[in-house]
Short mmCIF file of C-alpha atoms in Angstrom, two decimals:
data_model
loop_
_atom_site.label_atom_id
_atom_site.label_comp_id
_atom_site.label_asym_id
_atom_site.label_seq_id
_atom_site.Cartn_x
_atom_site.Cartn_y
_atom_site.Cartn_z
CA MET A 180 -14.63 -4.99 -13.92
CA ARG A 181 -15.17 -8.75 -14.43
CA ILE A 182 -12.67 -11.46 -13.93
CA ASP A 183 -13.64 -14.65 -15.97
CA VAL A 184 -12.55 -17.55 -14.03
CA GLU A 185 -11.95 -20.62 -16.25
CA THR A 186 -10.05 -23.18 -14.31
CA ALA A 187 -9.51 -24.39 -10.81
CA THR A 188 -6.00 -22.80 -10.87
CA ASP A 189 -7.65 -19.36 -11.54
CA TRP A 190 -9.63 -19.75 -8.29
CA LEU A 191 -6.58 -20.88 -6.40
CA VAL A 192 -4.64 -17.72 -7.45
CA LEU A 193 -7.47 -15.41 -6.46
CA GLU A 194 -7.86 -17.28 -3.16
CA GLN A 195 -4.16 -16.79 -2.60
CA ILE A 196 -4.25 -12.92 -2.42
CA ALA A 197 -5.01 -12.62 1.23
CA PRO A 198 -2.86 -15.58 2.40
CA ASP A 199 0.06 -14.11 0.39
CA ALA A 200 -0.35 -10.80 2.15
CA LEU A 201 -0.81 -12.51 5.53
CA GLN A 202 2.08 -15.02 5.27
CA GLY A 203 4.45 -12.24 4.25
CA GLY A 204 3.74 -10.48 7.57
CA SER A 205 1.14 -7.91 6.34
CA GLU A 206 0.42 -7.21 10.09
CA LYS A 207 3.82 -5.46 10.09
CA LEU A 208 3.06 -3.28 7.13
CA PRO A 209 1.81 -0.29 9.04
CA SER A 210 4.98 -0.29 11.09
CA ARG A 211 7.16 -0.58 7.94
CA LEU A 212 5.32 2.23 6.25
CA SER A 213 5.74 4.52 9.08
CA ALA A 214 9.18 3.35 10.24
CA LEU A 215 10.71 6.83 9.72
CA MET A 216 8.02 8.78 11.59
CA ASP A 217 9.65 10.42 14.76
CA ASP A 218 8.76 9.61 18.38
CA GLU A 219 6.72 12.92 18.89
CA SER A 220 4.02 11.81 16.55
CA GLU A 221 2.76 8.93 18.82
CA TRP A 222 2.20 6.98 15.64
CA ASP A 223 2.44 3.62 17.32
CA GLU A 224 -0.53 4.47 19.58
CA MET A 225 -2.58 6.70 17.31
CA VAL A 226 -2.18 5.65 13.73
CA ILE A 227 -0.69 2.11 13.40
CA PRO A 228 -3.84 0.32 14.92
CA GLU A 229 -6.04 2.23 12.51
CA LEU A 230 -3.88 1.24 9.53
CA LYS A 231 -3.79 -2.43 10.61
CA GLU A 232 -7.67 -2.52 10.78
CA PHE A 233 -7.79 -0.59 7.47
CA PHE A 234 -5.38 -3.13 5.70
CA ASN A 235 -7.16 -6.09 7.25
CA GLY A 236 -10.41 -4.82 5.91
CA GLN A 237 -9.08 -4.75 2.43
CA LEU A 238 -8.02 -8.45 2.70
CA ARG A 239 -11.38 -9.47 4.16
CA LYS A 240 -13.24 -7.73 1.32
CA VAL A 241 -11.16 -9.67 -1.47
CA ALA A 242 -11.46 -13.01 0.40
CA ASP A 243 -15.20 -12.53 0.94
CA THR A 244 -15.80 -11.54 -2.78
CA VAL A 245 -13.96 -14.49 -4.13
CA GLN A 246 -15.64 -16.87 -1.80
CA ALA A 247 -19.09 -15.47 -2.58
CA ALA A 248 -18.27 -15.71 -6.41
CA GLN A 249 -17.17 -19.29 -6.02
CA SER A 250 -20.34 -20.28 -3.97
CA LYS A 251 -22.49 -18.83 -6.95
CA GLY A 252 -21.09 -21.63 -9.21
CA ASP A 253 -22.77 -24.97 -9.79
CA PRO A 254 -21.16 -27.43 -7.48
CA GLU A 255 -22.27 -30.36 -9.58
CA ALA A 256 -20.73 -28.80 -12.82
CA GLU A 257 -17.58 -30.39 -14.09
CA SER A 258 -16.25 -26.96 -15.04
CA PRO A 259 -15.21 -24.55 -12.32
CA GLU A 260 -16.08 -21.46 -14.36
CA GLY A 261 -17.23 -18.46 -12.68
CA GLU A 262 -17.20 -14.58 -12.57
CA VAL A 263 -15.68 -12.17 -10.03
CA PHE A 264 -17.11 -8.67 -10.23
CA ILE A 265 -15.13 -5.66 -8.88
CA GLY A 266 -17.29 -2.62 -8.76
CA ARG A 267 -15.92 0.94 -8.95
CA GLU A 268 -16.60 1.50 -5.16
CA ASP A 269 -14.57 -1.61 -4.29
CA GLY A 270 -11.59 -0.78 -6.63
CA LEU A 271 -9.34 0.75 -4.00
CA GLU A 272 -9.80 -2.18 -1.58
CA TRP A 273 -8.93 -4.68 -4.29
CA TYR A 274 -5.92 -2.56 -5.33
CA GLY A 275 -4.80 -2.21 -1.70
CA ALA A 276 -5.10 -5.96 -1.10
CA LEU A 277 -3.24 -6.83 -4.14
CA ASN A 278 -0.51 -4.31 -3.15
CA GLN A 279 -0.27 -5.76 0.35
CA ALA A 280 0.17 -9.26 -1.31
CA ARG A 281 2.95 -7.91 -3.68
CA LEU A 282 4.86 -6.11 -0.91
CA ALA A 283 4.72 -9.19 1.23
CA LEU A 284 6.01 -11.47 -1.54
CA GLU A 285 8.65 -8.97 -2.51
CA SER A 286 9.79 -8.74 1.11
CA ARG A 287 9.76 -12.53 1.46
CA TYR A 288 11.47 -13.48 -1.88
CA GLN A 289 13.37 -10.29 -2.92
CA PHE A 290 12.52 -10.55 -6.65
CA GLY A 291 14.25 -7.33 -7.51
CA PRO A 292 13.96 -5.81 -10.88
CA ALA A 293 12.27 -7.59 -13.83
CA GLN A 294 13.64 -11.08 -14.15
CA GLU A 295 14.92 -12.68 -17.18
CA VAL A 296 13.24 -16.01 -18.23
CA SER A 297 16.53 -17.91 -17.56
CA GLU A 298 16.58 -16.43 -14.11
CA LEU A 299 13.09 -17.31 -13.41
CA GLU A 300 13.74 -20.96 -14.32
CA ALA A 301 16.54 -21.04 -11.88
CA PHE A 302 14.30 -20.12 -8.99
CA PRO A 303 13.28 -22.73 -6.55
CA ALA A 304 9.57 -23.80 -7.26
CA PRO A 305 8.04 -21.70 -4.32
CA LYS A 306 9.77 -18.63 -5.30
CA ARG A 307 8.95 -19.27 -9.06
CA SER A 308 5.24 -19.70 -8.38
CA ALA A 309 5.29 -16.61 -6.01
CA PHE A 310 6.85 -14.57 -8.83
CA ILE A 311 4.21 -15.55 -11.20
CA ARG A 312 1.53 -14.65 -8.75
CA SER A 313 3.02 -11.32 -8.07
CA GLN A 314 3.09 -10.72 -11.80
CA PHE A 315 -0.55 -11.54 -12.07
CA TYR A 316 -1.39 -9.38 -9.12
CA CYS A 317 0.52 -6.51 -10.78
CA ALA A 318 -1.31 -6.99 -14.15
CA LEU A 319 -4.70 -6.95 -12.18
CA GLN A 320 -3.54 -3.72 -10.46
CA SER A 321 -2.67 -2.16 -13.79
CA VAL A 322 -6.25 -2.97 -15.13
CA LEU A 323 -7.92 -1.59 -11.98
CA LEU A 324 -5.73 1.47 -12.18
CA GLY A 325 -6.74 2.13 -15.88
CA HIS A 326 -10.29 1.23 -15.74
CA VAL A 327 -11.73 1.18 -12.13
CA LEU A 328 -9.95 3.57 -9.89
CA GLU A 329 -11.16 7.17 -10.18
CA MET B 65 8.02 19.74 43.42
CA GLN B 66 11.22 19.30 41.58
CA SER B 67 9.54 16.57 39.48
CA GLY B 68 6.74 19.08 38.45
CA VAL B 69 9.15 21.56 37.17
CA THR B 70 10.95 19.12 35.14
CA ILE B 71 7.89 17.93 33.50
CA THR B 72 6.75 21.55 32.66
CA GLU B 73 10.10 22.29 31.01
CA THR B 74 10.11 19.06 28.97
CA LYS B 75 6.47 19.85 27.71
CA GLU B 76 7.48 23.35 26.70
CA LYS B 77 10.57 22.15 24.89
CA THR B 78 8.46 19.46 22.91
CA SER B 79 5.87 21.96 22.05
CA THR B 80 8.47 24.26 20.60
CA GLU B 81 10.11 21.54 18.70
CA LEU B 82 6.82 20.74 17.00
CA GLU B 83 6.19 24.33 15.94
CA GLY B 84 7.43 25.82 12.74
CA THR B 85 7.42 24.15 9.14
CA TRP B 86 7.49 20.61 8.40
CA ASN B 87 8.04 18.64 5.20
CA VAL B 88 6.23 15.47 4.22
CA VAL B 89 8.62 13.13 2.46
CA VAL B 90 7.65 10.05 0.39
CA PHE B 91 10.06 7.17 -0.33
CA ASP B 92 10.39 4.72 -3.12
CA ASP B 93 9.58 1.10 -2.87
CA PRO B 94 9.88 -1.84 -5.30
CA VAL B 95 6.21 -2.41 -5.70
CA ASN B 96 3.92 0.71 -6.21
CA LEU B 97 2.97 1.42 -9.76
CA MET B 98 4.00 4.89 -11.04
CA GLY B 99 0.56 5.63 -12.29
CA TYR B 100 -0.86 4.90 -8.87
CA VAL B 101 1.57 7.10 -6.97
CA THR B 102 0.73 9.93 -9.31
CA LYS B 103 -3.00 9.41 -8.76
CA ILE B 104 -2.54 9.36 -4.98
CA PHE B 105 -0.52 12.72 -5.15
CA GLU B 106 -3.35 14.15 -7.22
CA LYS B 107 -5.98 12.89 -4.76
CA ILE B 108 -4.48 13.77 -1.53
CA PHE B 109 -2.83 17.17 -2.30
CA GLY B 110 -5.07 18.25 -5.17
CA TYR B 111 -1.91 18.73 -7.39
CA PRO B 112 -2.38 18.96 -11.13
CA ARG B 113 -1.27 15.82 -13.12
CA GLU B 114 1.98 17.40 -14.33
CA ARG B 115 3.14 18.28 -10.75
CA ALA B 116 2.10 14.81 -9.35
CA GLU B 117 3.97 13.15 -12.16
CA HIS B 118 7.05 15.13 -11.57
CA LEU B 119 7.07 14.33 -7.86
CA MET B 120 6.32 10.63 -8.63
CA MET B 121 9.41 10.58 -10.91
CA THR B 122 11.44 12.32 -8.20
CA VAL B 123 10.53 9.45 -5.77
CA HIS B 124 11.35 6.84 -8.43
CA LEU B 125 14.66 8.25 -9.56
CA ALA B 126 16.01 9.81 -6.37
CA GLY B 127 14.51 7.46 -3.79
CA LYS B 128 12.43 10.11 -2.17
CA ALA B 129 10.71 13.49 -2.73
CA LEU B 130 9.49 16.32 -0.54
CA VAL B 131 5.84 16.40 -1.45
CA TRP B 132 4.39 19.05 0.91
CA THR B 133 5.55 21.62 3.38
CA GLY B 134 3.43 23.38 6.17
CA THR B 135 2.26 22.98 9.71
CA ARG B 136 3.03 19.95 11.90
CA GLU B 137 -0.58 19.08 12.31
CA ARG B 138 -1.40 19.08 8.58
CA ALA B 139 1.81 17.26 7.76
CA GLU B 140 0.92 14.45 10.06
CA LEU B 141 -2.71 14.18 8.41
CA TYR B 142 -1.01 13.88 5.03
CA ALA B 143 1.61 11.33 6.25
CA GLN B 144 -1.32 9.12 7.60
CA GLN B 145 -3.21 9.50 4.43
CA LEU B 146 -0.15 8.49 2.28
CA GLN B 147 0.48 5.48 4.52
CA SER B 148 -3.07 4.47 4.20
CA TYR B 149 -2.41 4.11 0.36
CA GLN B 150 0.69 2.11 1.22
CA LEU B 151 3.20 4.61 0.44
CA GLN B 152 6.05 5.11 2.89
CA ALA B 153 6.03 8.56 4.26
CA SER B 154 7.64 10.50 7.08
CA LEU B 155 8.01 14.07 8.46
CA GLU B 156 11.29 16.30 8.48
CA LYS B 157 11.66 19.59 10.07
CA ALA B 158 12.10 22.31 7.37
CA GLY B 159 15.03 24.52 7.26
#
């Protein structure tokens, strides 16, 4: 899959995937996912550290891929156009990183069900831009799901 | 001596509690895409598409679904796999 980047804003949105996940407390995600596990499972010691490392790896992969794609562009060029490739083997990592970002944004801003345009306009600016990013991440996930994930 | 006896009894009780049949339960969340959840059920449990979709819809509509039943050890493995795909999962003693 290829993402054609046409503007500086496009790069900013792609760069924001990992920070969105991290600022929303992605390090707490493994604990949230396993909150209902019983004490006998020793999940805190045995599983959560592995999940943390696994989820961090997804964010590193996406951040590195975006950064590498940016560095391939011509720094002297007026246009910031570029291409980001997501191979089939990287699909799950991308999907997971986008999911982390969406979970974090939802947890932080509580968007709830699909918003009406009028509601969206009433959001404070940070929440509105977070909602738009979340929608973009969701659209990207849908494409990954339909065309990249096996 | 008293202390040793107490520890042995506790371990036996814990071991007994972990025996038997366990359910793996998946909970709904506001983010995961329906198609993704279906795909994960197919991938982890090897369920046919129809069964995976039915379980996904149960999670979506009822808030949770029992997705597998069996030994504690296997149930823990499945719960860990589900969580690695960012689905909230837990175990419940069956029966």
